[in-house]
Coordinates of C-alpha atoms in Angstrom, one line a residue:
X160 CA 93.3 61.3 120.9
X161 CA 89.7 62.2 120.2
X162 CA 87.1 59.6 121.1
X163 CA 84.0 59.6 123.3
X164 CA 85.8 58.7 126.5
X165 CA 88.2 61.7 126.0
X166 CA 85.4 64.3 125.4
X167 CA 83.7 65.7 128.5
X168 CA 80.5 67.6 128.2
X169 CA 80.1 70.3 130.9
X170 CA 77.7 73.1 131.5
X171 CA 78.5 76.8 131.6
X172 CA 75.3 78.1 133.0
X173 CA 72.6 76.9 130.6
X174 CA 75.0 76.4 127.8
X175 CA 76.7 73.0 127.3
X176 CA 80.5 73.0 126.5
X177 CA 82.7 70.2 125.1
X178 CA 86.2 69.7 126.5
X179 CA 89.0 67.3 125.4
X180 CA 90.5 65.7 128.5
X181 CA 93.2 63.5 127.0
X182 CA 96.1 64.8 124.8
X183 CA 98.0 61.5 125.0
X184 CA 98.8 61.3 121.3
X185 CA 100.3 64.8 121.3
X186 CA 102.5 63.9 124.3
X187 CA 103.5 60.6 122.8
X188 CA 105.0 62.3 119.8
X189 CA 107.2 64.5 122.1
X190 CA 105.7 67.7 120.5
X191 CA 105.5 70.8 122.7
X192 CA 101.9 71.4 123.8
X193 CA 101.3 75.1 124.0
X194 CA 98.7 77.7 123.1
X195 CA 100.3 77.9 119.6
X196 CA 100.0 74.2 118.8
X197 CA 97.8 74.1 115.6
X198 CA 98.5 70.7 114.1
X199 CA 98.7 67.1 115.3
X200 CA 102.1 65.5 114.5
X201 CA 102.7 61.8 114.6
X202 CA 105.5 59.6 113.3
X203 CA 104.1 56.2 114.4
X204 CA 100.7 54.5 114.8
X205 CA 99.6 56.2 117.9
X206 CA 96.0 56.7 118.9
X207 CA 92.8 54.8 118.7
X208 CA 92.5 53.1 115.2
X209 CA 88.7 53.3 115.1
X210 CA 88.9 57.1 115.3
X211 CA 92.1 57.5 113.3
X212 CA 92.3 59.5 110.0
X213 CA 93.9 57.9 106.9
X214 CA 97.0 60.1 107.1
X215 CA 97.5 59.1 110.8
X216 CA 97.4 55.5 109.7
X217 CA 99.9 56.1 106.9
X218 CA 103.7 55.7 106.9
X219 CA 104.4 59.4 107.0
X220 CA 103.4 62.3 109.2
X221 CA 104.0 65.0 106.6
X222 CA 100.3 65.3 105.7
X223 CA 99.0 65.5 109.2
X224 CA 97.3 68.7 110.3
X225 CA 94.1 69.9 111.9
X226 CA 92.1 68.2 109.2
X227 CA 93.0 64.9 110.8
X228 CA 91.0 66.0 113.8
X229 CA 88.1 66.9 111.4
X230 CA 88.1 63.2 110.4
X231 CA 88.0 62.1 114.0
X232 CA 85.2 64.6 114.7
X233 CA 83.3 63.0 111.8
X234 CA 83.7 59.6 113.4
X235 CA 82.3 61.0 116.7
X236 CA 79.4 62.6 114.8
X237 CA 78.7 59.4 112.9
X238 CA 78.6 57.5 116.3
X239 CA 76.3 60.2 117.8
X240 CA 73.8 60.0 115.0
X241 CA 73.7 56.2 114.4
X242 CA 74.9 54.7 117.7
X243 CA 77.6 52.8 115.9
X244 CA 81.1 53.5 114.5
X245 CA 81.8 53.9 110.7
X246 CA 83.8 50.6 110.8
X247 CA 82.8 47.5 112.7
X248 CA 85.3 47.1 115.6
X249 CA 85.4 43.4 115.0
X250 CA 87.0 44.0 111.6
X251 CA 90.0 45.6 113.4
X252 CA 90.6 42.7 115.7
X253 CA 93.5 40.6 114.4
X254 CA 93.7 42.7 111.2
X255 CA 97.3 43.7 111.9
X256 CA 98.9 47.0 111.0
X257 CA 98.6 46.6 107.2
X258 CA 94.9 45.5 107.5
X259 CA 94.1 48.4 109.7
X260 CA 95.7 50.7 107.2
X261 CA 93.7 49.2 104.4
X262 CA 90.4 49.6 106.2
X263 CA 91.1 53.2 107.2
X264 CA 92.7 54.4 103.9
X265 CA 90.9 52.4 101.2
X266 CA 87.4 51.4 102.5
X267 CA 84.6 53.9 102.4
X268 CA 82.1 53.6 105.3
X269 CA 78.4 53.5 104.5
X270 CA 76.4 56.7 105.0
X271 CA 74.7 57.1 108.4
X272 CA 71.2 56.9 106.8
X273 CA 72.2 53.7 104.9
X274 CA 73.7 52.2 108.1
X275 CA 70.5 52.7 110.0
X276 CA 68.4 51.5 107.1
X277 CA 70.3 48.1 107.0
X278 CA 70.5 47.6 110.8
X279 CA 67.0 47.4 112.2
X280 CA 67.8 46.6 115.8
X281 CA 70.4 49.4 116.1
X282 CA 68.3 51.9 114.3
X283 CA 65.2 51.1 116.4
X284 CA 67.3 51.6 119.6
X285 CA 68.7 54.9 118.4
X286 CA 65.2 56.0 117.2
X287 CA 63.8 55.1 120.6
X288 CA 66.5 57.2 122.3
X289 CA 65.6 60.1 120.0
X290 CA 61.8 59.5 120.7
X291 CA 60.9 59.2 117.0
X292 CA 60.1 56.5 114.5
X293 CA 63.0 54.7 112.8
X294 CA 61.9 55.7 109.3
X295 CA 61.5 59.3 110.5
X296 CA 65.1 59.2 111.9
X297 CA 66.5 57.7 108.6
X298 CA 64.7 60.4 106.7
X299 CA 66.2 63.1 108.9
X300 CA 69.7 61.8 108.4
X301 CA 69.4 61.3 104.7
X302 CA 70.6 64.4 102.8
X303 CA 72.3 67.2 104.8
X304 CA 73.6 65.2 107.8
X305 CA 74.8 62.4 105.5
X306 CA 76.7 65.0 103.5
X307 CA 78.2 66.7 106.5
X308 CA 79.4 63.4 108.1
X309 CA 80.8 62.0 104.8
X310 CA 82.6 65.3 104.1
X311 CA 84.4 64.9 107.5
X312 CA 85.3 61.2 106.6
X313 CA 86.8 62.0 103.2
X314 CA 90.0 60.0 102.5
X315 CA 91.6 63.0 101.0
X316 CA 92.1 65.7 103.6
X317 CA 91.8 68.6 101.1
X318 CA 88.2 67.5 100.5
X319 CA 87.3 67.8 104.3
X320 CA 86.4 70.9 106.2
X321 CA 89.3 73.2 106.6
X322 CA 88.8 73.6 110.3
X323 CA 86.5 72.8 113.2
X324 CA 84.9 76.2 112.8
X325 CA 83.9 75.4 109.2
X326 CA 82.3 72.2 110.4
X327 CA 80.5 74.0 113.2
X328 CA 79.3 76.6 110.7
X329 CA 77.9 73.9 108.4
X330 CA 76.1 72.2 111.3
X331 CA 74.7 75.6 112.3
X332 CA 73.4 76.1 108.8
X333 CA 71.7 72.8 109.0
X334 CA 70.0 73.7 112.2
X335 CA 68.9 77.0 110.7
X336 CA 67.5 75.1 107.7
X337 CA 69.9 76.8 105.3
X338 CA 71.9 75.4 102.4
X339 CA 74.9 73.4 103.7
X340 CA 78.3 73.6 102.0
X341 CA 78.8 69.9 102.0
X342 CA 76.2 69.4 99.3
X343 CA 75.9 70.5 95.7
X344 CA 73.3 73.2 95.9
X345 CA 70.9 72.2 93.1
X346 CA 67.7 74.1 92.3
X347 CA 65.4 71.6 94.0
X348 CA 67.5 71.4 97.1
X349 CA 67.6 75.2 97.4
X350 CA 63.8 75.4 96.8
X351 CA 63.2 72.9 99.6
X352 CA 65.4 74.8 102.0
X353 CA 63.6 78.0 101.1
X354 CA 60.2 76.5 101.7
X355 CA 61.2 75.1 105.1
X356 CA 62.5 78.5 106.2
X357 CA 59.6 80.5 104.7
X358 CA 56.5 78.3 105.2
X359 CA 54.1 81.3 105.2
X360 CA 55.6 82.8 102.1
X361 CA 55.5 79.4 100.4
X362 CA 51.9 78.9 101.2
X363 CA 51.1 82.4 99.9
X364 CA 53.0 81.6 96.7
X365 CA 51.0 78.4 96.3
X366 CA 47.8 80.3 96.7
X367 CA 48.9 82.8 94.1
X368 CA 49.8 79.9 91.7
X369 CA 46.4 78.4 92.2
X370 CA 44.8 81.8 91.5
X371 CA 46.9 82.1 88.3
X372 CA 45.9 78.6 87.2
X373 CA 42.3 79.5 87.8
X374 CA 42.8 82.7 85.8
X375 CA 44.4 80.7 83.0
X376 CA 41.5 78.4 82.9
X377 CA 39.2 81.4 82.5
X378 CA 41.5 82.8 79.9
X379 CA 41.3 79.5 77.9
X380 CA 37.6 79.6 78.1
X381 CA 37.7 83.2 76.9
X382 CA 40.0 82.2 74.1
X383 CA 37.5 79.6 72.9
X384 CA 34.8 82.2 73.0
X385 CA 37.0 84.7 71.2
X386 CA 37.6 82.1 68.4
X387 CA 33.9 81.8 68.0
X388 CA 33.5 85.6 67.8
X389 CA 36.4 85.6 65.3
X390 CA 34.6 83.2 63.0
X391 CA 31.6 85.5 63.2
X392 CA 33.7 88.5 62.4
X393 CA 35.3 86.7 59.4
X394 CA 31.9 86.1 58.0
X395 CA 31.0 89.8 58.4
X396 CA 34.4 90.8 56.9
X397 CA 33.5 89.1 53.6
X398 CA 30.7 91.6 53.2
X399 CA 32.9 94.5 54.0
X400 CA 35.7 93.7 51.5
X401 CA 34.4 96.0 48.8
X402 CA 34.2 98.9 51.2
X403 CA 37.8 98.2 52.3
X404 CA 39.0 98.2 48.6
X405 CA 37.4 101.6 48.1
X406 CA 38.9 103.0 51.3
X407 CA 42.4 101.7 50.2
X408 CA 42.1 103.5 46.8
X409 CA 41.1 106.7 48.6
X410 CA 44.1 106.4 50.9
X411 CA 46.5 105.9 48.0
X412 CA 45.0 108.9 46.2
X413 CA 45.5 111.0 49.3
X414 CA 49.1 109.8 49.7
X415 CA 49.9 110.9 46.1
X416 CA 48.2 114.2 46.6
X417 CA 50.2 114.7 49.8
X418 CA 53.4 114.1 47.8
X419 CA 52.4 116.5 45.1
X420 CA 51.5 119.2 47.6
X421 CA 54.8 118.7 49.5
X422 CA 56.8 119.1 46.3
X423 CA 54.9 122.3 45.3
X424 CA 55.3 123.7 48.8
X425 CA 59.0 123.0 48.9
X426 CA 59.5 124.4 45.4
X427 CA 58.0 127.7 46.6
X428 CA 60.3 127.7 49.6
X429 CA 63.4 127.1 47.4
X430 CA 62.3 129.9 45.1
X431 CA 62.0 132.2 48.0
X432 CA 65.6 131.5 49.0
X433 CA 64.9 129.7 52.3
X434 CA 65.9 126.2 51.5
X435 CA 67.3 125.0 54.8
X436 CA 64.0 123.6 56.4
X437 CA 63.1 121.4 53.4
X438 CA 65.5 118.5 53.9
X439 CA 63.5 116.8 56.6
X440 CA 60.3 117.1 54.6
X441 CA 61.9 115.7 51.5
X442 CA 63.4 112.8 53.4
X443 CA 59.9 112.0 54.7
X444 CA 58.5 111.4 51.2
X445 CA 57.7 107.8 50.3
X446 CA 60.5 106.3 48.3
X447 CA 58.2 104.7 45.6
X448 CA 56.8 108.1 44.7
X449 CA 60.2 109.8 44.2
X450 CA 61.1 111.1 40.7
X451 CA 63.3 113.8 39.1
X452 CA 61.5 116.6 40.8
X453 CA 62.4 115.3 44.2
X454 CA 66.0 114.8 43.2
X455 CA 66.1 118.3 41.9
X456 CA 64.8 119.8 45.1
X457 CA 67.1 117.6 47.2
X458 CA 70.1 118.9 45.2
X459 CA 69.0 122.4 45.9
X460 CA 69.2 121.5 49.6
X461 CA 72.9 122.1 49.1
X462 CA 75.4 121.7 52.0
X463 CA 78.4 123.3 50.1
X464 CA 79.8 126.6 51.1
X465 CA 80.1 128.1 47.6
X466 CA 79.1 127.2 44.1
X467 CA 81.2 128.5 41.2
X468 CA 79.7 128.4 37.7
X469 CA 82.7 128.3 35.3
X470 CA 80.7 128.9 32.1
X471 CA 82.4 126.0 30.5
X472 CA 81.2 122.5 29.8
X473 CA 82.2 119.4 31.6
X474 CA 85.3 119.6 33.8
X475 CA 87.7 116.8 33.7
X476 CA 90.4 117.6 36.3
X477 CA 91.3 120.1 39.0
X478 CA 94.7 120.4 40.8
X479 CA 96.0 122.9 43.5
X480 CA 99.6 124.1 43.4
X481 CA 101.7 123.5 46.6
X482 CA 101.1 127.0 47.9
X483 CA 97.3 126.7 47.7
X484 CA 96.9 130.1 46.0
X485 CA 96.2 128.7 42.4
X486 CA 94.7 125.7 40.7
X487 CA 94.7 124.2 37.3
X488 CA 91.3 123.4 35.6
X489 CA 91.1 121.0 32.6
X490 CA 87.9 121.4 30.7
X491 CA 86.1 119.2 28.2
X492 CA 86.3 122.1 25.8
X493 CA 90.1 121.6 25.2
X494 CA 91.1 124.4 27.6
X495 CA 93.5 124.3 30.5
X496 CA 93.2 127.4 32.8
X497 CA 95.2 128.6 35.7
X498 CA 92.9 130.2 38.3
X499 CA 93.0 132.1 41.5
X500 CA 92.0 130.0 44.6
X501 CA 90.6 133.2 46.2
X502 CA 88.1 134.5 43.6
X503 CA 88.4 131.7 41.0
X504 CA 89.2 134.2 38.1
X505 CA 91.3 132.9 35.2
X506 CA 94.9 134.0 35.5
X507 CA 96.2 132.3 32.4
X508 CA 95.1 129.9 29.7
X509 CA 97.5 127.1 28.6
X510 CA 96.9 126.3 25.0
X511 CA 98.0 123.0 23.3
X512 CA 99.6 123.0 19.9
X513 CA 96.6 120.9 18.9
X514 CA 93.8 122.9 20.5
X515 CA 91.1 120.5 19.4
X516 CA 92.3 117.8 21.8
X517 CA 91.2 118.0 25.4
X518 CA 93.5 117.2 28.3
X519 CA 92.9 114.0 30.3
X520 CA 95.0 114.9 33.3
X521 CA 97.0 117.9 34.7
X522 CA 99.5 118.1 37.5
X523 CA 101.8 120.6 39.2
X524 CA 105.4 119.8 40.0
X525 CA 106.1 119.5 43.7
X526 CA 107.7 123.0 43.7
X527 CA 104.7 124.5 41.8
X528 CA 106.9 126.1 39.0
X529 CA 105.9 123.6 36.3
X530 CA 102.7 121.9 35.1
X531 CA 102.1 118.9 32.9
X532 CA 99.2 117.7 30.9
X533 CA 98.3 114.5 29.0
X534 CA 95.7 114.8 26.2
X535 CA 93.3 112.3 24.6
X536 CA 95.6 111.5 21.8
X537 CA 99.3 110.7 22.4
X538 CA 100.9 114.0 23.5
X539 CA 102.3 115.1 26.8
X540 CA 103.1 118.8 27.5
X541 CA 105.3 120.4 30.2
X542 CA 104.5 124.1 30.9
X543 CA 106.2 126.9 32.7
X544 CA 103.4 128.1 35.0
X545 CA 104.5 131.8 35.2
X546 CA 104.9 132.3 31.4
X547 CA 102.5 129.7 30.1
X548 CA 105.1 128.5 27.6
X549 CA 105.6 124.9 26.6
X550 CA 109.0 123.6 27.9
X551 CA 108.7 120.1 26.5
X552 CA 106.3 118.2 24.2
X553 CA 106.6 114.4 24.1
X554 CA 104.7 112.5 21.4
X555 CA 104.2 108.8 22.2
X556 CA 103.6 105.9 19.9
X557 CA 100.3 105.1 21.6
X558 CA 97.2 106.9 22.7
X559 CA 94.6 106.6 25.4
X560 CA 96.7 108.5 28.0
X561 CA 95.2 108.4 31.5
X562 CA 97.6 110.1 33.9
X563 CA 100.7 112.3 34.3
X564 CA 102.9 113.4 37.2
X565 CA 105.9 115.7 37.7
X566 CA 108.7 115.2 40.3
X567 CA 110.0 117.8 42.7
X568 CA 111.4 120.4 40.3
X569 CA 109.6 119.2 37.2
X570 CA 112.8 117.6 35.8
X571 CA 111.1 114.1 35.4
X572 CA 107.7 113.2 34.1
X573 CA 105.7 110.0 34.5
X574 CA 103.0 109.0 32.0
X575 CA 100.3 106.3 32.2
X576 CA 98.0 105.0 29.5
X577 CA 95.0 102.6 29.3
X578 CA 96.8 99.8 27.5
X579 CA 100.5 100.3 27.8
X580 CA 103.4 100.4 30.2
X581 CA 104.2 103.3 32.5
X582 CA 106.9 105.6 31.1
X583 CA 109.3 108.0 32.9
X584 CA 111.0 110.7 30.8
X585 CA 113.7 113.3 31.4
X586 CA 112.0 116.6 30.7
X587 CA 115.2 118.5 29.6
X588 CA 116.1 116.0 26.9
X589 CA 112.8 114.2 26.3
X590 CA 114.7 110.9 26.7
X591 CA 113.0 107.8 28.1
X592 CA 114.4 106.9 31.5
X593 CA 112.3 103.9 32.6
X594 CA 109.6 101.8 31.2
X595 CA 107.6 100.0 34.0
X596 CA 105.9 96.8 33.1
X597 CA 103.3 94.8 35.1
X598 CA 102.3 95.2 37.8
X599 CA 103.1 98.9 37.3
X600 CA 101.6 99.2 33.8
X601 CA 98.2 100.8 32.8
X602 CA 98.6 103.6 35.4
X603 CA 95.3 105.3 36.2
X604 CA 96.9 107.3 39.1
X605 CA 100.4 108.7 39.3
X606 CA 101.9 110.8 42.1
X607 CA 105.5 111.7 43.1
X608 CA 106.4 112.1 46.8
X609 CA 109.4 112.2 49.1
X610 CA 110.8 115.2 47.2
X611 CA 110.3 113.4 43.9
X612 CA 112.3 110.4 44.7
X613 CA 109.4 108.0 44.9
X614 CA 106.5 107.5 42.5
X615 CA 103.1 106.0 43.4
X616 CA 101.4 104.1 40.6
X617 CA 97.7 103.0 40.8
X618 CA 97.3 100.4 38.1
X619 CA 94.1 99.6 36.1
X620 CA 95.1 96.1 37.1
X621 CA 94.7 95.2 40.8
X622 CA 98.0 96.5 42.2
X623 CA 99.2 99.8 43.7
X624 CA 103.0 100.2 43.5
X625 CA 105.8 102.5 44.7
X626 CA 108.8 102.9 42.4
X627 CA 112.2 104.5 43.5
X628 CA 113.0 106.8 40.5
X629 CA 116.6 107.6 41.7
X630 CA 117.6 103.9 42.0
X631 CA 115.3 102.5 39.3
X632 CA 113.9 99.8 41.5
X633 CA 110.4 98.8 42.6
X634 CA 110.0 99.4 46.4
X635 CA 106.8 97.5 46.8
X636 CA 103.5 96.5 45.1
X637 CA 100.3 95.1 46.7
X638 CA 96.9 94.2 45.3
X639 CA 93.9 96.3 46.6
X640 CA 91.2 93.9 45.7
X641 CA 90.2 91.5 43.0
X642 CA 89.2 94.2 40.5
X643 CA 90.8 97.2 38.8
X644 CA 92.0 100.2 40.9
X645 CA 89.8 103.2 40.3
X646 CA 91.8 105.8 42.2
X647 CA 94.9 106.1 44.4
X648 CA 96.5 109.0 46.2
X649 CA 99.5 109.6 48.6
X650 CA 99.4 111.4 51.9
X651 CA 103.1 112.3 52.4
X652 CA 102.5 113.8 55.8
X653 CA 100.9 110.6 57.1
X654 CA 103.1 108.3 55.0
X655 CA 99.9 106.6 53.6
X656 CA 98.9 105.4 50.2
X657 CA 95.1 105.1 49.8
X658 CA 93.5 103.2 46.9
X659 CA 90.0 102.1 45.9
X660 CA 89.1 99.1 43.7
X661 CA 86.1 98.0 41.6
X662 CA 85.0 95.4 44.2
X663 CA 84.0 98.2 46.6
X664 CA 87.1 98.2 48.8
X665 CA 89.2 101.0 50.2
X666 CA 92.7 100.1 51.4
X667 CA 95.6 102.0 53.0
X668 CA 99.3 101.1 52.9
X669 CA 102.4 102.5 54.4
X670 CA 103.8 104.7 51.6
X671 CA 107.4 103.7 52.2
X672 CA 106.9 100.2 53.7
X673 CA 103.9 98.8 51.8
X674 CA 102.4 97.5 55.0
X675 CA 98.6 97.1 54.8
X676 CA 97.2 99.6 57.3
X677 CA 93.4 99.0 56.7
X678 CA 91.1 97.3 54.3
X679 CA 87.4 98.2 54.4
X680 CA 84.3 97.6 52.3
X681 CA 82.6 100.8 51.1
X682 CA 78.8 101.2 50.5
X683 CA 79.2 101.3 46.8
X684 CA 82.0 101.3 44.2
X685 CA 83.4 104.8 44.2
X686 CA 84.6 105.1 40.5
X687 CA 85.4 108.8 40.7
X688 CA 88.4 110.8 41.9
X689 CA 90.1 111.0 45.3
X690 CA 91.6 113.7 47.5
X691 CA 93.3 113.6 50.9
X692 CA 93.4 116.3 53.6
X693 CA 96.3 115.5 55.9
X694 CA 95.2 118.1 58.5
X695 CA 91.7 116.8 59.1
X696 CA 92.8 113.2 58.5
X697 CA 90.1 112.6 55.8
X698 CA 89.9 110.8 52.5
X699 CA 87.3 112.2 50.0
X700 CA 85.9 109.9 47.3
X701 CA 83.8 111.2 44.5
X702 CA 81.0 109.2 43.0
X703 CA 79.0 109.3 39.7
X704 CA 75.8 110.0 41.6
X705 CA 77.0 113.4 42.7
X706 CA 77.8 112.4 46.3
X707 CA 81.2 112.9 48.0
X708 CA 82.0 110.5 50.9
X709 CA 84.6 111.2 53.6
X710 CA 86.5 108.3 55.2
X711 CA 89.0 108.3 58.1
X712 CA 92.6 108.4 56.8
X713 CA 93.9 106.1 59.6
X714 CA 91.1 103.4 59.7
X715 CA 89.2 103.7 56.4
X716 CA 85.9 104.0 58.2
X717 CA 83.1 106.1 56.7
X718 CA 82.7 109.5 58.4
X719 CA 80.1 111.5 56.5
X720 CA 78.6 112.4 53.0
X721 CA 78.6 115.7 51.2
X722 CA 75.6 116.5 49.0
X723 CA 75.1 119.2 46.4
X724 CA 76.1 118.2 42.9
X725 CA 73.3 117.5 40.5
X726 CA 75.7 115.8 38.0
X727 CA 78.4 113.3 38.6
X728 CA 81.5 114.5 40.4
X729 CA 84.6 114.3 38.1
X730 CA 87.5 115.5 40.2
X731 CA 88.5 116.5 43.7
X732 CA 91.3 118.7 45.2
X733 CA 92.1 119.9 48.7
X734 CA 93.7 123.3 49.2
X735 CA 96.9 122.5 51.1
X736 CA 96.8 126.0 52.8
X737 CA 93.1 126.4 53.8
X738 CA 91.9 122.8 53.7
X739 CA 89.0 123.8 51.4
X740 CA 87.7 121.0 49.2
X741 CA 86.9 121.8 45.6
X742 CA 84.8 119.4 43.6
X743 CA 84.0 119.6 39.9
X744 CA 81.3 118.0 37.9
X745 CA 80.4 117.1 34.4
X746 CA 78.0 120.0 34.1
X747 CA 80.8 122.6 34.6
X748 CA 80.1 123.4 38.2
X749 CA 82.7 123.8 41.0
X750 CA 81.7 123.6 44.6
X751 CA 83.7 124.6 47.7
X752 CA 83.4 122.8 51.0
X753 CA 85.1 124.3 54.1
X754 CA 85.5 120.9 55.8
X755 CA 88.0 121.9 58.4
X756 CA 85.9 124.9 59.5
X757 CA 82.6 123.1 59.5

């Protein structure tokens, strides 16, 4: 039962000590009073109402704990600071149990500073006891002490201090002129506390601020003077404009002369056979001065591992056999040659019945024993690779053939054209097996996989498709972008179909599921061929500007660029055994890039 008459102040040496001398409420509730008693329990209105917490005045004792004592301590602190209780004792007289409950539970007492401001006689007496002016006392209470007292007197116990130790700590913080927890610590409040605690530092900061303001004033004066000087300089600049023009012309002349001397110097270096150091100097040239001579020298700064001159004209297509020991080369000069992948010598020439017609596309069967070609007119040929003999010729009723593909043992052949549907024929009989209509028509890219059971179709429309040849059903088809597909290839090892479209997109799909794995924008529309290296996880795209760009097979992100071709790149192929990338161009040049090794 905390109240002034039950609190005794004693002295332990020079240190005062507060002691509670009446535990009548605790005894009245028949609770054991031991060293482990932590909460105040009450099941009836027991205690002094003027010092009673809202939960003690309530109907239930379930919410009563040590925070009820915090409320009573707040009443004591209120009385110590103001000389009066939070509630007028007269209002409790004759109020009855319900009235007392209403006053304690629902009515908020005024702040201590407000109470003293309104009560002149009481505040004057308290101020006299404190030996200070009343207004000074009110000012001292306003703020931190108001907040500490009112936090103790919160109606809701969860908004009070958790314990008497927390209350004591906040009072100690007030006495040390630190930020108290009972208040919201705004910037101005924290600043005032800092100044009170650090008066010397605050005065020093003020002096520094005054010095800065003085310096700013001098700076403003200097700015005004500088503007005057600037006006004088502008007048002088008008007279110097002609000299400036002459100097600019001289600088431009020197810049062009530097470019010319750089080109001549690098040309001498290239002719001497030491071309490696020139790339940085070439890249440092100003872009507006660059012409054919720069591009020629930049091409000579070749990063490929080998350059093979075929002696032929433009090369249309190159394909490796599954062993990686040979490759087929289709030339613009109507010749198809089988070459060694080691020394690039011609092993055999495959001659069409109509030799004046060049092949558009060539492909090996998955077992490497047969090869197929589609020419510019309307004929498709299937060859025996070892003998070079034609096994089957199929003449179609339409031309503009684009692509051809053989299945696992070369028993079935797929043919795509620019305007028509995609056809699948039986090689032994030449009989038409399937005719695939949109979205699988106008096939620019064809590739059998999964042992020849599945056929990937990259359409000149917007879709890439996978067709089950054994069952004769479309497995899936998905658009790549909003424009035509330029190239598409399958990575059987990674189960990925990769395709590029005319709106500068590269997309990857699950080869058997059709799930879209990635969809990325590329720097430019890659209209050339494509090759995939499963071992290094790279996609290679050829471009008409002679560059070859590598992308990540799993994410479609750009990795690096291969430079070296002077003409546009027409075809790409990866050696499945060594991982070497062969690229062909329209000027009859083949380049080898050891991507895995490098």
